[in-house]
Amino acid sequence: MLSACAILAFDVGGLRAAPKQPTAKEPPAPATAKPNPLDLKRELPSPYSANAEGARPATANPDADAAYGAYQRGRYVTAFREATKRIEANPKDAAAMTLLGELYNQGLGVKQDPKRAHEWYRLAAAQNDANAMASLGLMAMDGRGQPKDEKAGRAWLEQAARKGQPSASYNLALIQLAGSKPEDLAAAVANFRTAAEAEVPAAQYALGVLYLQGKGVPRDTTQAAQWFRRAADNGDLGAEVEFAIRLFNGDGVPKDEARAARYFLHAAQRGNAIAQNRIAKLYVAGRGVSKNLVEAAAWNLAAASQGRADAGLDQATAGLNPDERRRAEALAADRANLSQ
């Protein structure tokens, strides 16, 4: 992932049980899942991923486009060769130019070369390719393949966003969110929504936070929960924990402790320390899962190994016998390996 420019960050308080208590560390009180900065280029699709504008869905017949099909299957040398053939046959094939730019940019099938990537993206952008414009915007922001130029980067992102390109819309929204003009916030919300509707999970998470805060939109915990769910189901780890908190408290979504526990457990298995801490608490209390102090201790140890110690959980699991303690430690070690 390219270097990120942090714009906004939130943290989460403790797991809350009804009646709800405010837990956020900064008003207006988001209860977000983890330190989860809304960063430029955070978890965005590449121009040729299944979620990017202009890319065929993953179920498309790869024979219909040999270059794209090879890229999707990880056969990057073949993708390079087939894209080159396409350009030889049609010197204005913008999609093939963008694909070559992507291969050079990431160093897939060819030696990584940001300058060559920039050249191919520029050629594709001249043919009005929105994906190439989005990539040029990020490269200008980072100074990859060219001198760093944030003004030019924003201009490229604006061009791509006007065409509805999802990653450009998301990154432009982050820039607008930091703006000082009232209209910047409205524009940021609109661009987050464009990206969110295109299933960019980082944008869905961002919209959830804005609805939770009532920032740029009316405060609406139901909308917040819906966007956190979509982001979670698209793989956003922070949103997964945030949605679990909504479920556990019945905040914007019907209360369902068992379902909340499943989300916490899945996020814990993916290595999220907050989720590991929360599922440990549920195992201690027998809320959403059967009470199990060995599991509680194991998840508590896993969270503590990532710097999230919890004296209350230590005390709650202090009565384990030596055999149970060994089992918990073994489970914690295994989970630490899985989350790396």
CSV table of C-alpha atoms in Angstrom, one decimal:
chain,number,residue,atom,x,y,z
A,1,MET,CA,0.0,0.0,0.0
A,2,LEU,CA,1.3,3.5,-0.8
A,3,SER,CA,2.0,5.8,2.0
A,4,ALA,CA,-1.1,7.3,3.7
A,5,CYS,CA,-1.9,10.8,4.8
A,6,ALA,CA,-4.0,10.5,8.0
A,7,ILE,CA,-7.0,12.8,7.9
A,8,LEU,CA,-9.3,11.6,10.7
A,9,ALA,CA,-9.1,8.9,13.4
A,10,PHE,CA,-11.4,7.6,16.0
A,11,ASP,CA,-11.2,5.1,18.8
A,12,VAL,CA,-13.6,2.9,20.7
A,13,GLY,CA,-14.5,2.7,24.4
A,14,GLY,CA,-15.4,-0.4,26.3
A,15,LEU,CA,-18.1,-2.9,25.3
A,16,ARG,CA,-21.3,-1.3,26.4
A,17,ALA,CA,-24.4,-3.0,27.6
A,18,ALA,CA,-27.9,-1.4,27.8
A,19,PRO,CA,-28.6,1.1,29.0
A,20,LYS,CA,-26.1,2.7,26.6
A,21,GLN,CA,-23.4,4.9,27.9
A,22,PRO,CA,-21.3,7.3,25.8
A,23,THR,CA,-17.9,5.8,25.1
A,24,ALA,CA,-16.2,7.9,22.5
A,25,LYS,CA,-13.2,9.9,23.4
A,26,GLU,CA,-14.2,12.9,21.3
A,27,PRO,CA,-17.6,14.4,20.6
A,28,PRO,CA,-20.0,13.9,19.0
A,29,ALA,CA,-19.5,10.4,20.4
A,30,PRO,CA,-18.7,7.8,17.7
A,31,ALA,CA,-18.2,4.3,19.2
A,32,THR,CA,-15.8,3.2,16.6
A,33,ALA,CA,-14.2,-0.2,16.4
A,34,LYS,CA,-10.4,0.6,16.4
A,35,PRO,CA,-7.9,3.3,15.7
A,36,ASN,CA,-9.1,3.3,12.1
A,37,PRO,CA,-7.8,6.4,10.2
A,38,LEU,CA,-9.6,7.3,7.1
A,39,ASP,CA,-6.4,7.4,5.1
A,40,LEU,CA,-5.8,8.2,1.5
A,41,LYS,CA,-5.5,5.0,-0.4
A,42,ARG,CA,-6.8,2.9,2.5
A,43,GLU,CA,-7.9,-0.5,1.2
A,44,LEU,CA,-9.0,0.7,-2.2
A,45,PRO,CA,-9.5,-1.4,-5.3
A,46,SER,CA,-6.9,-1.3,-8.0
A,47,PRO,CA,-8.2,-0.1,-11.3
A,48,TYR,CA,-8.6,-3.7,-12.5
A,49,SER,CA,-10.1,-5.2,-9.3
A,50,ALA,CA,-13.6,-6.6,-9.4
A,51,ASN,CA,-15.0,-3.5,-7.6
A,52,ALA,CA,-13.4,-0.8,-9.7
A,53,GLU,CA,-15.2,1.1,-12.3
A,54,GLY,CA,-14.8,-0.2,-15.8
A,55,ALA,CA,-13.5,-3.6,-14.6
A,56,ARG,CA,-15.4,-6.7,-15.5
A,57,PRO,CA,-16.9,-8.6,-12.6
A,58,ALA,CA,-14.9,-11.6,-11.3
A,59,THR,CA,-17.4,-14.0,-12.9
A,60,ALA,CA,-16.8,-12.6,-16.4
A,61,ASN,CA,-15.5,-14.9,-19.1
A,62,PRO,CA,-11.7,-14.4,-19.1
A,63,ASP,CA,-11.5,-15.5,-22.7
A,64,ALA,CA,-13.4,-12.3,-23.7
A,65,ASP,CA,-10.4,-10.3,-22.5
A,66,ALA,CA,-7.2,-12.2,-22.3
A,67,ALA,CA,-5.2,-9.4,-20.7
A,68,TYR,CA,-7.8,-8.7,-18.0
A,69,GLY,CA,-8.4,-12.4,-17.4
A,70,ALA,CA,-4.7,-13.1,-17.0
A,71,TYR,CA,-4.4,-10.2,-14.5
A,72,GLN,CA,-7.3,-11.5,-12.4
A,73,ARG,CA,-5.7,-15.0,-12.3
A,74,GLY,CA,-2.3,-13.5,-11.2
A,75,ARG,CA,-0.6,-14.3,-14.6
A,76,TYR,CA,1.0,-11.0,-14.8
A,77,VAL,CA,3.5,-11.7,-17.6
A,78,THR,CA,0.7,-13.0,-19.8
A,79,ALA,CA,-1.4,-9.9,-18.8
A,80,PHE,CA,1.5,-7.7,-19.9
A,81,ARG,CA,2.0,-9.5,-23.2
A,82,GLU,CA,-1.8,-9.5,-24.0
A,83,ALA,CA,-2.2,-5.8,-23.1
A,84,THR,CA,0.8,-5.0,-25.3
A,85,LYS,CA,-0.8,-6.9,-28.2
A,86,ARG,CA,-4.1,-4.9,-27.7
A,87,ILE,CA,-2.2,-1.6,-27.9
A,88,GLU,CA,-0.4,-2.7,-31.1
A,89,ALA,CA,-3.7,-3.5,-32.6
A,90,ASN,CA,-5.4,-0.3,-31.3
A,91,PRO,CA,-3.0,2.5,-30.2
A,92,LYS,CA,-6.0,4.2,-28.4
A,93,ASP,CA,-6.9,1.2,-26.2
A,94,ALA,CA,-7.1,3.1,-22.9
A,95,ALA,CA,-8.0,0.0,-20.8
A,96,ALA,CA,-4.9,-1.8,-22.0
A,97,MET,CA,-2.8,1.3,-21.3
A,98,THR,CA,-4.1,1.5,-17.8
A,99,LEU,CA,-3.4,-2.1,-17.2
A,100,LEU,CA,0.2,-1.7,-18.3
A,101,GLY,CA,0.4,1.3,-16.0
A,102,GLU,CA,-0.9,-0.8,-13.1
A,103,LEU,CA,1.6,-3.6,-13.8
A,104,TYR,CA,4.5,-1.2,-13.8
A,105,ASN,CA,3.2,0.7,-10.8
A,106,GLN,CA,2.9,-2.5,-8.7
A,107,GLY,CA,5.9,-4.3,-10.3
A,108,LEU,CA,3.7,-7.3,-11.4
A,109,GLY,CA,5.2,-9.3,-14.2
A,110,VAL,CA,7.7,-6.5,-14.9
A,111,LYS,CA,10.2,-4.6,-12.9
A,112,GLN,CA,8.5,-1.9,-10.8
A,113,ASP,CA,8.9,1.4,-12.6
A,114,PRO,CA,6.8,4.3,-11.4
A,115,LYS,CA,7.9,6.6,-14.3
A,116,ARG,CA,6.8,4.0,-16.9
A,117,ALA,CA,3.6,3.6,-14.9
A,118,HIS,CA,3.0,7.3,-15.0
A,119,GLU,CA,3.6,7.4,-18.8
A,120,TRP,CA,1.0,4.7,-19.4
A,121,TYR,CA,-1.5,6.3,-17.1
A,122,ARG,CA,-1.1,9.6,-18.8
A,123,LEU,CA,-1.7,8.0,-22.2
A,124,ALA,CA,-4.8,6.3,-20.9
A,125,ALA,CA,-6.0,9.5,-19.2
A,126,ALA,CA,-5.7,11.3,-22.5
A,127,GLN,CA,-8.2,8.8,-23.8
A,128,ASN,CA,-10.5,9.8,-21.0
A,129,ASP,CA,-9.9,6.7,-18.8
A,130,ALA,CA,-11.2,7.4,-15.3
A,131,ASN,CA,-9.2,4.6,-13.7
A,132,ALA,CA,-6.0,6.1,-15.1
A,133,MET,CA,-7.0,9.5,-13.8
A,134,ALA,CA,-7.5,8.1,-10.3
A,135,SER,CA,-4.1,6.5,-10.3
A,136,LEU,CA,-2.4,9.7,-11.6
A,137,GLY,CA,-4.0,11.6,-8.7
A,138,LEU,CA,-2.6,9.2,-6.1
A,139,MET,CA,0.8,9.2,-7.8
A,140,ALA,CA,0.9,13.0,-7.8
A,141,MET,CA,-0.1,13.1,-4.2
A,142,ASP,CA,2.8,10.7,-3.3
A,143,GLY,CA,5.3,12.0,-5.8
A,144,ARG,CA,5.6,8.6,-7.5
A,145,GLY,CA,7.0,8.7,-11.0
A,146,GLN,CA,6.9,12.5,-10.9
A,147,PRO,CA,7.5,15.4,-8.5
A,148,LYS,CA,5.0,15.5,-5.6
A,149,ASP,CA,2.2,17.9,-6.6
A,150,GLU,CA,-0.9,17.8,-4.3
A,151,LYS,CA,-2.7,20.4,-6.4
A,152,ALA,CA,-2.3,18.4,-9.6
A,153,GLY,CA,-3.2,15.2,-7.6
A,154,ARG,CA,-6.5,16.7,-6.5
A,155,ALA,CA,-7.3,17.9,-10.0
A,156,TRP,CA,-6.8,14.3,-11.3
A,157,LEU,CA,-9.0,13.0,-8.5
A,158,GLU,CA,-11.7,15.5,-9.3
A,159,GLN,CA,-11.7,14.5,-12.9
A,160,ALA,CA,-12.0,10.9,-12.1
A,161,ALA,CA,-14.6,11.5,-9.4
A,162,ARG,CA,-16.8,13.4,-11.8
A,163,LYS,CA,-16.9,10.2,-13.8
A,164,GLY,CA,-18.0,8.3,-10.7
A,165,GLN,CA,-14.7,6.4,-10.3
A,166,PRO,CA,-15.0,4.9,-6.8
A,167,SER,CA,-11.4,5.1,-5.4
A,168,ALA,CA,-11.1,8.7,-6.7
A,169,SER,CA,-14.4,9.6,-5.1
A,170,TYR,CA,-13.3,8.2,-1.8
A,171,ASN,CA,-9.8,9.8,-1.7
A,172,LEU,CA,-11.3,13.2,-2.8
A,173,ALA,CA,-13.8,12.9,0.0
A,174,LEU,CA,-11.0,12.6,2.5
A,175,ILE,CA,-9.4,15.7,1.2
A,176,GLN,CA,-12.7,17.6,1.2
A,177,LEU,CA,-13.4,16.4,4.8
A,178,ALA,CA,-10.3,18.3,5.9
A,179,GLY,CA,-11.5,21.5,4.2
A,180,SER,CA,-12.6,24.6,6.0
A,181,LYS,CA,-15.5,25.6,3.8
A,182,PRO,CA,-19.1,24.5,4.6
A,183,GLU,CA,-19.6,23.2,1.1
A,184,ASP,CA,-16.5,20.9,1.5
A,185,LEU,CA,-18.3,18.7,4.0
A,186,ALA,CA,-21.4,18.3,1.7
A,187,ALA,CA,-19.1,17.4,-1.2
A,188,ALA,CA,-17.2,14.9,1.0
A,189,VAL,CA,-20.5,13.2,2.0
A,190,ALA,CA,-21.6,13.0,-1.7
A,191,ASN,CA,-18.2,11.5,-2.7
A,192,PHE,CA,-18.2,9.0,0.2
A,193,ARG,CA,-21.6,7.9,-0.9
A,194,THR,CA,-20.6,7.4,-4.5
A,195,ALA,CA,-17.7,5.2,-3.4
A,196,ALA,CA,-19.8,3.4,-0.8
A,197,GLU,CA,-22.5,2.5,-3.3
A,198,ALA,CA,-19.7,1.0,-5.4
A,199,GLU,CA,-18.9,-1.2,-2.4
A,200,VAL,CA,-15.6,0.4,-1.4
A,201,PRO,CA,-15.6,-0.7,2.3
A,202,ALA,CA,-13.5,2.2,3.6
A,203,ALA,CA,-16.1,4.6,2.2
A,204,GLN,CA,-18.9,2.6,3.8
A,205,TYR,CA,-17.1,2.8,7.1
A,206,ALA,CA,-16.6,6.5,6.7
A,207,LEU,CA,-20.3,7.1,6.0
A,208,GLY,CA,-21.2,5.0,9.0
A,209,VAL,CA,-19.0,7.3,11.2
A,210,LEU,CA,-20.6,10.4,9.7
A,211,TYR,CA,-24.1,9.2,10.4
A,212,LEU,CA,-23.1,8.2,13.9
A,213,GLN,CA,-21.7,11.7,14.5
A,214,GLY,CA,-24.4,13.6,12.6
A,215,LYS,CA,-21.6,15.3,10.6
A,216,GLY,CA,-22.7,16.4,7.2
A,217,VAL,CA,-25.8,14.3,7.5
A,218,PRO,CA,-28.6,14.0,10.1
A,219,ARG,CA,-27.5,11.8,13.0
A,220,ASP,CA,-29.1,8.4,12.3
A,221,THR,CA,-27.9,5.3,14.1
A,222,THR,CA,-29.9,3.1,11.8
A,223,GLN,CA,-28.1,4.4,8.8
A,224,ALA,CA,-24.8,4.2,10.6
A,225,ALA,CA,-25.4,0.5,11.5
A,226,GLN,CA,-26.4,-0.3,7.9
A,227,TRP,CA,-23.2,1.2,6.5
A,228,PHE,CA,-21.1,-0.5,9.1
A,229,ARG,CA,-22.7,-3.8,8.2
A,230,ARG,CA,-22.0,-3.3,4.5
A,231,ALA,CA,-18.4,-2.3,5.2
A,232,ALA,CA,-18.0,-5.3,7.6
A,233,ASP,CA,-19.4,-7.7,5.1
A,234,ASN,CA,-17.0,-6.3,2.5
A,235,GLY,CA,-14.1,-7.1,4.8
A,236,ASP,CA,-13.5,-3.9,6.7
A,237,LEU,CA,-12.1,-5.0,10.1
A,238,GLY,CA,-12.9,-1.8,12.0
A,239,ALA,CA,-16.5,-1.8,10.7
A,240,GLU,CA,-16.8,-5.4,11.7
A,241,VAL,CA,-16.1,-4.6,15.3
A,242,GLU,CA,-18.2,-1.4,15.1
A,243,PHE,CA,-21.2,-3.3,13.8
A,244,ALA,CA,-20.8,-5.9,16.5
A,245,ILE,CA,-21.0,-3.1,19.1
A,246,ARG,CA,-24.2,-1.9,17.4
A,247,LEU,CA,-25.7,-5.4,17.5
A,248,PHE,CA,-24.7,-6.0,21.1
A,249,ASN,CA,-26.3,-2.8,22.3
A,250,GLY,CA,-29.3,-2.8,19.9
A,251,ASP,CA,-28.2,0.6,18.7
A,252,GLY,CA,-29.6,1.3,15.2
A,253,VAL,CA,-30.2,-2.4,14.7
A,254,PRO,CA,-32.2,-5.0,16.6
A,255,LYS,CA,-30.3,-6.2,19.6
A,256,ASP,CA,-28.7,-9.6,18.9
A,257,GLU,CA,-26.0,-10.7,21.3
A,258,ALA,CA,-25.3,-14.0,19.5
A,259,ARG,CA,-24.9,-12.3,16.2
A,260,ALA,CA,-22.7,-9.7,17.8
A,261,ALA,CA,-20.5,-12.4,19.2
A,262,ARG,CA,-20.1,-14.0,15.8
A,263,TYR,CA,-18.8,-10.7,14.4
A,264,PHE,CA,-16.5,-10.1,17.4
A,265,LEU,CA,-15.2,-13.6,17.0
A,266,HIS,CA,-14.5,-13.3,13.3
A,267,ALA,CA,-12.7,-10.0,13.8
A,268,ALA,CA,-10.8,-11.5,16.7
A,269,GLN,CA,-9.6,-14.4,14.5
A,270,ARG,CA,-8.4,-11.8,12.0
A,271,GLY,CA,-6.2,-10.3,14.7
A,272,ASN,CA,-8.1,-7.3,15.9
A,273,ALA,CA,-7.1,-6.6,19.5
A,274,ILE,CA,-10.3,-4.8,20.5
A,275,ALA,CA,-12.4,-7.7,19.1
A,276,GLN,CA,-10.2,-10.2,21.1
A,277,ASN,CA,-10.8,-8.2,24.2
A,278,ARG,CA,-14.6,-8.0,23.6
A,279,ILE,CA,-15.1,-11.6,22.8
A,280,ALA,CA,-13.1,-12.5,26.0
A,281,LYS,CA,-15.6,-10.4,28.0
A,282,LEU,CA,-18.5,-12.2,26.4
A,283,TYR,CA,-17.0,-15.6,27.2
A,284,VAL,CA,-16.6,-14.5,30.8
A,285,ALA,CA,-20.2,-13.3,31.0
A,286,GLY,CA,-21.8,-16.0,28.8
A,287,ARG,CA,-23.4,-13.3,26.7
A,288,GLY,CA,-23.9,-14.3,23.1
A,289,VAL,CA,-21.7,-17.4,23.6
A,290,SER,CA,-21.6,-20.1,26.3
A,291,LYS,CA,-19.5,-19.1,29.3
A,292,ASN,CA,-16.0,-20.5,28.8
A,293,LEU,CA,-13.2,-19.1,31.0
A,294,VAL,CA,-10.5,-21.0,29.0
A,295,GLU,CA,-11.6,-19.2,25.8
A,296,ALA,CA,-11.9,-16.0,27.7
A,297,ALA,CA,-8.3,-16.3,29.0
A,298,ALA,CA,-7.0,-17.3,25.6
A,299,TRP,CA,-8.5,-14.2,23.9
A,300,ASN,CA,-7.4,-12.0,26.7
A,301,LEU,CA,-3.9,-13.2,26.4
A,302,ALA,CA,-4.0,-12.7,22.6
A,303,ALA,CA,-5.2,-9.1,23.1
A,304,ALA,CA,-2.7,-8.4,25.8
A,305,SER,CA,0.1,-9.6,23.5
A,306,GLN,CA,-0.9,-6.7,21.2
A,307,GLY,CA,-0.8,-4.2,24.0
A,308,ARG,CA,-4.5,-4.3,25.1
A,309,ALA,CA,-4.2,-5.6,28.7
A,310,ASP,CA,-7.3,-5.8,30.8
A,311,ALA,CA,-7.0,-6.2,34.6
A,312,GLY,CA,-10.7,-7.1,34.9
A,313,LEU,CA,-10.3,-10.0,32.5
A,314,ASP,CA,-7.1,-11.1,34.3
A,315,GLN,CA,-9.0,-11.2,37.5
A,316,ALA,CA,-12.0,-13.0,36.0
A,317,THR,CA,-9.8,-15.8,34.6
A,318,ALA,CA,-7.3,-16.0,37.5
A,319,GLY,CA,-9.1,-19.1,38.9
A,320,LEU,CA,-8.1,-21.4,36.1
A,321,ASN,CA,-6.3,-24.5,37.1
A,322,PRO,CA,-2.8,-25.2,35.7
A,323,ASP,CA,-4.1,-27.5,32.9
A,324,GLU,CA,-6.7,-24.9,31.9
A,325,ARG,CA,-4.1,-22.2,32.0
A,326,ARG,CA,-1.8,-24.2,29.7
A,327,ARG,CA,-4.6,-24.8,27.3
A,328,ALA,CA,-5.4,-21.1,27.2
A,329,GLU,CA,-1.8,-20.1,26.6
A,330,ALA,CA,-1.5,-22.6,23.8
A,331,LEU,CA,-4.7,-21.3,22.2
A,332,ALA,CA,-3.4,-17.7,22.5
A,333,ALA,CA,-0.1,-18.7,20.9
A,334,ASP,CA,-1.9,-20.4,18.0
A,335,ARG,CA,-4.2,-17.3,17.5
A,336,ALA,CA,-1.2,-15.0,17.5
A,337,ASN,CA,0.4,-17.0,14.7
A,338,LEU,CA,-2.9,-17.0,12.7
A,339,SER,CA,-3.3,-13.2,12.9
A,340,GLN,CA,0.2,-12.4,11.7
